[in-house]
Amino acid sequence: MNRRSFAQSFGGAVALSALVSSSGLGESSSQTPGKMMAITAHPGDGLFTMGATLAQQISRGGSGVLLSLSLGERGAPKDIPVPRYGEMQRTATEKATRLLGTEAIFLAYPDAEIPFSEEGALAVCDVIREHKPDVIVTHWSGSWHKDHQNCHLIVRDAVFYAGLGTLVRSRPAHSVSKVFYADNWEDATNFVPDTYLDIEAIYEKWMQACDFYPMWRGQTGFFRYNDYYSSLSIMRGCLSGFKHAVALMSDPGQRMVRSRSL
Ligand SMILES: [Zn+2]
């Protein structure tokens, strides 16, 4: 992670709203939620693990955009051709993000073949510079899925490149204030959440958005996404004192606290 960009932006607006520290249920809330960008390997991950966070940001007066590096087309069931399923995923994502009030952007990497490359990091850098998010939510690195691992690494370098003023691209540099990692059943290795977000206000809308995906209803595979993520929001809510909550892990580079006394 680009620690320098965090240091440069220290004191800037904290855009993720209504955050609750897991220690002692101390509550904090931003006055001015900013722009959030969710960056995901596959659209389903974007909606199921980052969609509620995006929707909450928007409900508090902020804005959001979802960037998916692929269409997630290789999750196709046997009776649907892969290209056709990719278009179904695109359509579902456009409907879901419209419902949540966010924008959807796709890069054209093939599902299961998202490379960790300079080209990919610079492509995401350019999207960050164009949309100027205050906060990014993306995959945690501890994943069994290579696309998720590579997305994590791409975002790490893209945030660095986006904030590097001496790196000349078509748009000027932009420093992202904060990066959070999403609570994903496939990215669970060493995932330790430290931030809990109250999503009660947008819970039903988020459930409706997820329901645009056949995968959510278990129609494309074995995993019960709807049961898992709806239950997870209750479990995270139990831990944080909310009815429904999303748990996030903040990037270690932004955890420094400057204080003259304790
Ligand atoms: Zn995925």
mmCIF file of C-alpha atoms and ligand atoms in Angstrom:
data_model
loop_
_atom_site.group_PDB
_atom_site.id
_atom_site.type_symbol
_atom_site.label_atom_id
_atom_site.label_comp_id
_atom_site.label_asym_id
_atom_site.label_seq_id
_atom_site.Cartn_x
_atom_site.Cartn_y
_atom_site.Cartn_z
ATOM 1 C CA MET A 1 0.000 0.000 0.000
ATOM 2 C CA ASN A 2 1.103 3.501 -0.700
ATOM 3 C CA ARG A 3 1.774 4.783 2.776
ATOM 4 C CA ARG A 4 2.969 8.098 1.417
ATOM 5 C CA SER A 5 -0.366 8.857 -0.202
ATOM 6 C CA PHE A 6 -2.132 8.150 3.075
ATOM 7 C CA ALA A 7 0.333 10.394 4.877
ATOM 8 C CA GLN A 8 -0.166 13.131 2.305
ATOM 9 C CA SER A 9 -3.900 12.940 2.684
ATOM 10 C CA PHE A 10 -3.802 12.666 6.475
ATOM 11 C CA GLY A 11 -6.460 14.901 7.895
ATOM 12 C CA GLY A 12 -8.599 14.709 4.770
ATOM 13 C CA ALA A 13 -12.279 13.878 4.855
ATOM 14 C CA VAL A 14 -13.142 10.428 6.159
ATOM 15 C CA ALA A 15 -15.741 9.304 3.671
ATOM 16 C CA LEU A 16 -16.906 5.970 5.016
ATOM 17 C CA SER A 17 -19.852 6.869 7.162
ATOM 18 C CA ALA A 18 -21.251 5.555 10.402
ATOM 19 C CA LEU A 19 -18.225 3.475 11.230
ATOM 20 C CA VAL A 20 -18.006 1.605 14.470
ATOM 21 C CA SER A 21 -14.770 0.386 15.942
ATOM 22 C CA SER A 22 -14.913 -3.220 17.037
ATOM 23 C CA SER A 23 -13.234 -2.306 20.312
ATOM 24 C CA GLY A 24 -15.764 -1.118 22.839
ATOM 25 C CA LEU A 25 -18.497 -0.273 20.348
ATOM 26 C CA GLY A 26 -17.237 3.285 20.074
ATOM 27 C CA GLU A 27 -19.142 4.961 17.275
ATOM 28 C CA SER A 28 -17.960 7.465 14.719
ATOM 29 C CA SER A 29 -19.816 9.057 11.856
ATOM 30 C CA SER A 30 -18.633 11.264 9.049
ATOM 31 C CA GLN A 31 -20.341 14.589 8.406
ATOM 32 C CA THR A 32 -19.524 14.565 4.714
ATOM 33 C CA PRO A 33 -19.436 11.137 3.061
ATOM 34 C CA GLY A 34 -17.405 11.317 -0.122
ATOM 35 C CA LYS A 35 -17.032 9.116 -3.168
ATOM 36 C CA MET A 36 -16.430 5.398 -2.825
ATOM 37 C CA MET A 37 -15.102 3.024 -5.466
ATOM 38 C CA ALA A 38 -15.552 -0.729 -5.100
ATOM 39 C CA ILE A 39 -13.034 -2.666 -7.200
ATOM 40 C CA THR A 40 -13.822 -6.324 -7.703
ATOM 41 C CA ALA A 41 -12.574 -9.251 -9.759
ATOM 42 C CA HIS A 42 -16.115 -10.454 -10.527
ATOM 43 C CA PRO A 43 -19.464 -8.625 -10.437
ATOM 44 C CA GLY A 44 -21.025 -11.022 -7.921
ATOM 45 C CA ASP A 45 -18.270 -10.306 -5.392
ATOM 46 C CA GLY A 46 -18.846 -6.624 -6.006
ATOM 47 C CA LEU A 47 -22.539 -6.717 -5.137
ATOM 48 C CA PHE A 48 -22.524 -9.425 -2.452
ATOM 49 C CA THR A 49 -19.484 -8.219 -0.478
ATOM 50 C CA MET A 50 -19.177 -4.509 -1.370
ATOM 51 C CA GLY A 51 -22.683 -3.525 -2.521
ATOM 52 C CA ALA A 52 -24.081 -2.809 0.927
ATOM 53 C CA THR A 53 -21.081 -0.615 1.731
ATOM 54 C CA LEU A 54 -21.585 1.321 -1.502
ATOM 55 C CA ALA A 55 -25.312 1.671 -0.877
ATOM 56 C CA GLN A 56 -24.741 2.885 2.677
ATOM 57 C CA GLN A 57 -22.298 5.519 1.444
ATOM 58 C CA ILE A 58 -24.890 6.761 -1.048
ATOM 59 C CA SER A 59 -27.708 6.746 1.499
ATOM 60 C CA ARG A 60 -25.609 9.049 3.693
ATOM 61 C CA GLY A 61 -25.148 11.563 0.889
ATOM 62 C CA GLY A 62 -21.992 10.242 -0.721
ATOM 63 C CA SER A 63 -21.556 8.674 -4.137
ATOM 64 C CA GLY A 64 -20.182 5.435 -5.494
ATOM 65 C CA VAL A 65 -18.916 3.522 -8.475
ATOM 66 C CA LEU A 66 -18.359 -0.206 -8.987
ATOM 67 C CA LEU A 67 -15.400 -1.291 -11.120
ATOM 68 C CA SER A 68 -15.340 -4.959 -12.114
ATOM 69 C CA LEU A 69 -12.207 -6.308 -13.767
ATOM 70 C CA SER A 70 -14.176 -9.059 -15.536
ATOM 71 C CA LEU A 71 -17.756 -10.162 -16.184
ATOM 72 C CA GLY A 72 -17.390 -13.327 -14.089
ATOM 73 C CA GLU A 73 -18.536 -15.255 -17.146
ATOM 74 C CA ARG A 74 -16.854 -18.550 -16.296
ATOM 75 C CA GLY A 75 -19.268 -19.108 -13.454
ATOM 76 C CA ALA A 76 -21.737 -20.154 -16.138
ATOM 77 C CA PRO A 77 -23.878 -23.228 -15.458
ATOM 78 C CA LYS A 78 -23.677 -26.090 -17.981
ATOM 79 C CA ASP A 79 -26.813 -25.078 -19.886
ATOM 80 C CA ILE A 80 -25.739 -21.466 -20.574
ATOM 81 C CA PRO A 81 -22.854 -20.631 -22.971
ATOM 82 C CA VAL A 82 -20.054 -18.654 -21.342
ATOM 83 C CA PRO A 83 -20.456 -15.512 -23.546
ATOM 84 C CA ARG A 84 -24.205 -15.502 -22.949
ATOM 85 C CA TYR A 85 -23.672 -15.811 -19.187
ATOM 86 C CA GLY A 86 -21.192 -12.922 -19.327
ATOM 87 C CA GLU A 87 -23.850 -10.700 -20.831
ATOM 88 C CA MET A 88 -26.323 -11.864 -18.180
ATOM 89 C CA GLN A 89 -23.785 -10.848 -15.537
ATOM 90 C CA ARG A 90 -23.341 -7.435 -17.184
ATOM 91 C CA THR A 91 -27.108 -6.887 -17.321
ATOM 92 C CA ALA A 92 -27.581 -7.994 -13.702
ATOM 93 C CA THR A 93 -24.799 -5.644 -12.584
ATOM 94 C CA GLU A 94 -26.243 -2.694 -14.467
ATOM 95 C CA LYS A 95 -29.679 -3.305 -12.907
ATOM 96 C CA ALA A 96 -28.216 -3.815 -9.436
ATOM 97 C CA THR A 97 -25.993 -0.745 -9.477
ATOM 98 C CA ARG A 98 -28.823 1.386 -10.884
ATOM 99 C CA LEU A 99 -31.001 0.279 -7.972
ATOM 100 C CA LEU A 100 -28.274 1.199 -5.479
ATOM 101 C CA GLY A 101 -27.593 4.525 -7.173
ATOM 102 C CA THR A 102 -24.076 3.655 -8.307
ATOM 103 C CA GLU A 103 -22.324 3.512 -11.656
ATOM 104 C CA ALA A 104 -20.945 0.240 -13.099
ATOM 105 C CA ILE A 105 -17.664 0.081 -15.030
ATOM 106 C CA PHE A 106 -16.127 -3.039 -16.561
ATOM 107 C CA LEU A 107 -12.626 -3.855 -17.726
ATOM 108 C CA ALA A 108 -12.366 -6.597 -20.309
ATOM 109 C CA TYR A 109 -10.188 -9.195 -18.584
ATOM 110 C CA PRO A 110 -11.307 -12.808 -19.057
ATOM 111 C CA ASP A 111 -12.733 -14.398 -15.933
ATOM 112 C CA ALA A 112 -10.178 -16.728 -14.272
ATOM 113 C CA GLU A 113 -7.379 -15.083 -16.291
ATOM 114 C CA ILE A 114 -7.092 -11.657 -14.655
ATOM 115 C CA PRO A 115 -3.346 -10.991 -14.748
ATOM 116 C CA PHE A 116 -1.308 -9.129 -12.163
ATOM 117 C CA SER A 117 0.470 -6.792 -14.551
ATOM 118 C CA GLU A 118 1.688 -3.240 -14.995
ATOM 119 C CA GLU A 119 -0.891 -2.799 -17.740
ATOM 120 C CA GLY A 120 -3.692 -3.791 -15.347
ATOM 121 C CA ALA A 121 -2.437 -1.578 -12.516
ATOM 122 C CA LEU A 122 -2.144 1.398 -14.868
ATOM 123 C CA ALA A 123 -5.624 0.738 -16.308
ATOM 124 C CA VAL A 124 -7.110 0.805 -12.796
ATOM 125 C CA CYS A 125 -4.927 3.829 -11.953
ATOM 126 C CA ASP A 126 -6.543 5.657 -14.862
ATOM 127 C CA VAL A 127 -10.049 4.776 -13.637
ATOM 128 C CA ILE A 128 -9.139 6.022 -10.143
ATOM 129 C CA ARG A 129 -7.765 9.275 -11.556
ATOM 130 C CA GLU A 130 -10.929 9.731 -13.623
ATOM 131 C CA HIS A 131 -13.420 9.102 -10.816
ATOM 132 C CA LYS A 132 -11.392 10.478 -7.873
ATOM 133 C CA PRO A 133 -12.716 8.240 -5.065
ATOM 134 C CA ASP A 134 -12.000 9.161 -1.447
ATOM 135 C CA VAL A 135 -12.371 5.544 -0.346
ATOM 136 C CA ILE A 136 -11.711 2.238 -2.095
ATOM 137 C CA VAL A 137 -13.141 -1.146 -1.082
ATOM 138 C CA THR A 138 -11.634 -4.227 -2.689
ATOM 139 C CA HIS A 139 -10.589 -7.852 -2.160
ATOM 140 C CA TRP A 140 -8.417 -8.938 0.761
ATOM 141 C CA SER A 141 -5.252 -10.768 -0.295
ATOM 142 C CA GLY A 142 -5.915 -13.964 1.681
ATOM 143 C CA SER A 143 -7.933 -15.650 -1.046
ATOM 144 C CA TRP A 144 -7.814 -19.073 -2.662
ATOM 145 C CA HIS A 145 -8.984 -17.472 -5.906
ATOM 146 C CA LYS A 146 -6.199 -16.198 -8.178
ATOM 147 C CA ASP A 147 -8.402 -13.471 -9.670
ATOM 148 C CA HIS A 148 -9.147 -12.124 -6.193
ATOM 149 C CA GLN A 149 -5.447 -12.217 -5.242
ATOM 150 C CA ASN A 150 -4.495 -10.437 -8.445
ATOM 151 C CA CYS A 151 -7.247 -7.843 -8.004
ATOM 152 C CA HIS A 152 -5.858 -7.075 -4.528
ATOM 153 C CA LEU A 153 -2.354 -6.613 -5.946
ATOM 154 C CA ILE A 154 -3.580 -4.587 -8.928
ATOM 155 C CA VAL A 155 -5.470 -2.205 -6.621
ATOM 156 C CA ARG A 156 -2.449 -1.879 -4.306
ATOM 157 C CA ASP A 157 -0.287 -0.706 -7.209
ATOM 158 C CA ALA A 158 -3.074 1.293 -8.872
ATOM 159 C CA VAL A 159 -3.618 3.377 -5.716
ATOM 160 C CA PHE A 160 0.132 4.033 -5.585
ATOM 161 C CA TYR A 161 0.296 5.002 -9.258
ATOM 162 C CA ALA A 162 -2.865 7.139 -9.045
ATOM 163 C CA GLY A 163 -1.329 9.265 -6.309
ATOM 164 C CA LEU A 164 2.132 9.532 -7.846
ATOM 165 C CA GLY A 165 2.279 13.062 -9.215
ATOM 166 C CA THR A 166 5.367 12.423 -11.290
ATOM 167 C CA LEU A 167 3.683 9.545 -13.139
ATOM 168 C CA VAL A 168 2.276 11.232 -16.222
ATOM 169 C CA ARG A 169 -0.996 9.810 -17.502
ATOM 170 C CA SER A 170 -3.918 11.404 -19.320
ATOM 171 C CA ARG A 171 -5.340 12.744 -16.036
ATOM 172 C CA PRO A 172 -3.655 14.360 -13.026
ATOM 173 C CA ALA A 173 -2.743 12.466 -9.890
ATOM 174 C CA HIS A 174 -5.354 11.644 -7.273
ATOM 175 C CA SER A 175 -4.629 10.360 -3.756
ATOM 176 C CA VAL A 176 -7.083 7.905 -2.236
ATOM 177 C CA SER A 177 -7.621 8.602 1.473
ATOM 178 C CA LYS A 178 -8.581 5.126 2.664
ATOM 179 C CA VAL A 179 -8.641 1.511 1.498
ATOM 180 C CA PHE A 180 -10.815 -1.187 3.058
ATOM 181 C CA TYR A 181 -11.030 -4.918 2.342
ATOM 182 C CA ALA A 182 -14.364 -6.713 2.007
ATOM 183 C CA ASP A 183 -15.639 -9.697 3.992
ATOM 184 C CA ASN A 184 -15.736 -12.453 1.323
ATOM 185 C CA TRP A 185 -16.088 -16.187 2.019
ATOM 186 C CA GLU A 186 -13.419 -16.847 -0.615
ATOM 187 C CA ASP A 187 -10.955 -14.330 0.892
ATOM 188 C CA ALA A 188 -11.105 -15.488 4.508
ATOM 189 C CA THR A 189 -7.454 -16.366 5.222
ATOM 190 C CA ASN A 190 -6.140 -13.924 7.852
ATOM 191 C CA PHE A 191 -9.102 -11.604 7.321
ATOM 192 C CA VAL A 192 -9.449 -9.678 10.587
ATOM 193 C CA PRO A 193 -12.178 -7.030 10.459
ATOM 194 C CA ASP A 194 -11.750 -3.847 12.477
ATOM 195 C CA THR A 195 -14.565 -1.693 11.095
ATOM 196 C CA TYR A 196 -18.281 -2.389 11.287
ATOM 197 C CA LEU A 197 -20.795 -0.504 9.179
ATOM 198 C CA ASP A 198 -24.493 -0.188 10.021
ATOM 199 C CA ILE A 199 -26.367 -1.188 6.838
ATOM 200 C CA GLU A 200 -29.886 -1.367 8.243
ATOM 201 C CA ALA A 201 -31.123 1.617 6.220
ATOM 202 C CA ILE A 202 -30.239 -0.018 2.910
ATOM 203 C CA TYR A 203 -30.455 -3.726 3.809
ATOM 204 C CA GLU A 204 -33.635 -4.516 1.841
ATOM 205 C CA LYS A 205 -32.475 -2.576 -1.209
ATOM 206 C CA TRP A 206 -29.136 -4.413 -1.132
ATOM 207 C CA MET A 207 -30.936 -7.766 -0.936
ATOM 208 C CA GLN A 208 -33.019 -6.787 -3.990
ATOM 209 C CA ALA A 209 -29.888 -5.766 -5.876
ATOM 210 C CA CYS A 210 -28.174 -9.094 -5.165
ATOM 211 C CA ASP A 211 -31.267 -10.943 -6.339
ATOM 212 C CA PHE A 212 -30.660 -9.841 -9.940
ATOM 213 C CA TYR A 213 -27.910 -12.486 -10.081
ATOM 214 C CA PRO A 214 -28.904 -16.143 -10.694
ATOM 215 C CA MET A 215 -25.806 -17.053 -8.659
ATOM 216 C CA TRP A 216 -27.305 -15.324 -5.603
ATOM 217 C CA ARG A 217 -30.212 -17.753 -5.632
ATOM 218 C CA GLY A 218 -27.999 -20.827 -6.009
ATOM 219 C CA GLN A 219 -28.983 -21.402 -9.652
ATOM 220 C CA THR A 220 -25.436 -21.693 -10.985
ATOM 221 C CA GLY A 221 -23.538 -23.651 -8.352
ATOM 222 C CA PHE A 222 -23.494 -25.226 -4.955
ATOM 223 C CA PHE A 223 -22.808 -22.220 -2.749
ATOM 224 C CA ARG A 224 -25.810 -20.587 -1.031
ATOM 225 C CA TYR A 225 -24.762 -16.946 -1.483
ATOM 226 C CA ASN A 226 -28.101 -15.539 -0.326
ATOM 227 C CA ASP A 227 -28.109 -17.553 2.907
ATOM 228 C CA TYR A 228 -24.429 -16.873 3.585
ATOM 229 C CA TYR A 229 -24.358 -13.108 3.085
ATOM 230 C CA SER A 230 -27.744 -12.388 4.665
ATOM 231 C CA SER A 231 -26.732 -14.466 7.714
ATOM 232 C CA LEU A 232 -23.285 -12.881 7.806
ATOM 233 C CA SER A 233 -24.863 -9.423 8.025
ATOM 234 C CA ILE A 234 -26.829 -10.564 11.079
ATOM 235 C CA MET A 235 -23.726 -12.115 12.693
ATOM 236 C CA ARG A 236 -21.650 -8.984 12.048
ATOM 237 C CA GLY A 237 -24.560 -6.956 13.415
ATOM 238 C CA CYS A 238 -24.534 -9.013 16.629
ATOM 239 C CA LEU A 239 -20.853 -8.191 17.112
ATOM 240 C CA SER A 240 -21.286 -4.469 16.491
ATOM 241 C CA GLY A 241 -24.622 -3.671 18.102
ATOM 242 C CA PHE A 242 -26.506 -3.158 14.847
ATOM 243 C CA LYS A 243 -29.348 -5.206 13.386
ATOM 244 C CA HIS A 244 -27.459 -5.766 10.135
ATOM 245 C CA ALA A 245 -23.841 -4.826 9.542
ATOM 246 C CA VAL A 246 -20.952 -5.260 7.141
ATOM 247 C CA ALA A 247 -17.474 -5.912 8.521
ATOM 248 C CA LEU A 248 -14.449 -4.439 6.798
ATOM 249 C CA MET A 249 -10.700 -4.695 7.315
ATOM 250 C CA SER A 250 -8.790 -1.439 7.038
ATOM 251 C CA ASP A 251 -5.464 -1.386 5.284
ATOM 252 C CA PRO A 252 -2.614 -1.613 7.816
ATOM 253 C CA GLY A 253 -1.072 1.497 6.257
ATOM 254 C CA GLN A 254 -3.923 3.695 7.470
ATOM 255 C CA ARG A 255 -4.061 2.488 11.074
ATOM 256 C CA MET A 256 -1.450 4.872 12.471
ATOM 257 C CA VAL A 257 -2.825 7.096 15.225
ATOM 258 C CA ARG A 258 -0.967 10.333 16.001
ATOM 259 C CA SER A 259 -1.409 11.416 19.616
ATOM 260 C CA ARG A 260 0.454 13.384 22.291
ATOM 261 C CA SER A 261 -1.257 11.483 25.093
ATOM 262 C CA LEU A 262 -3.436 8.448 25.650
HETATM 263 ZN ZN ZN B 1 -14.965 -13.936 -7.374
#
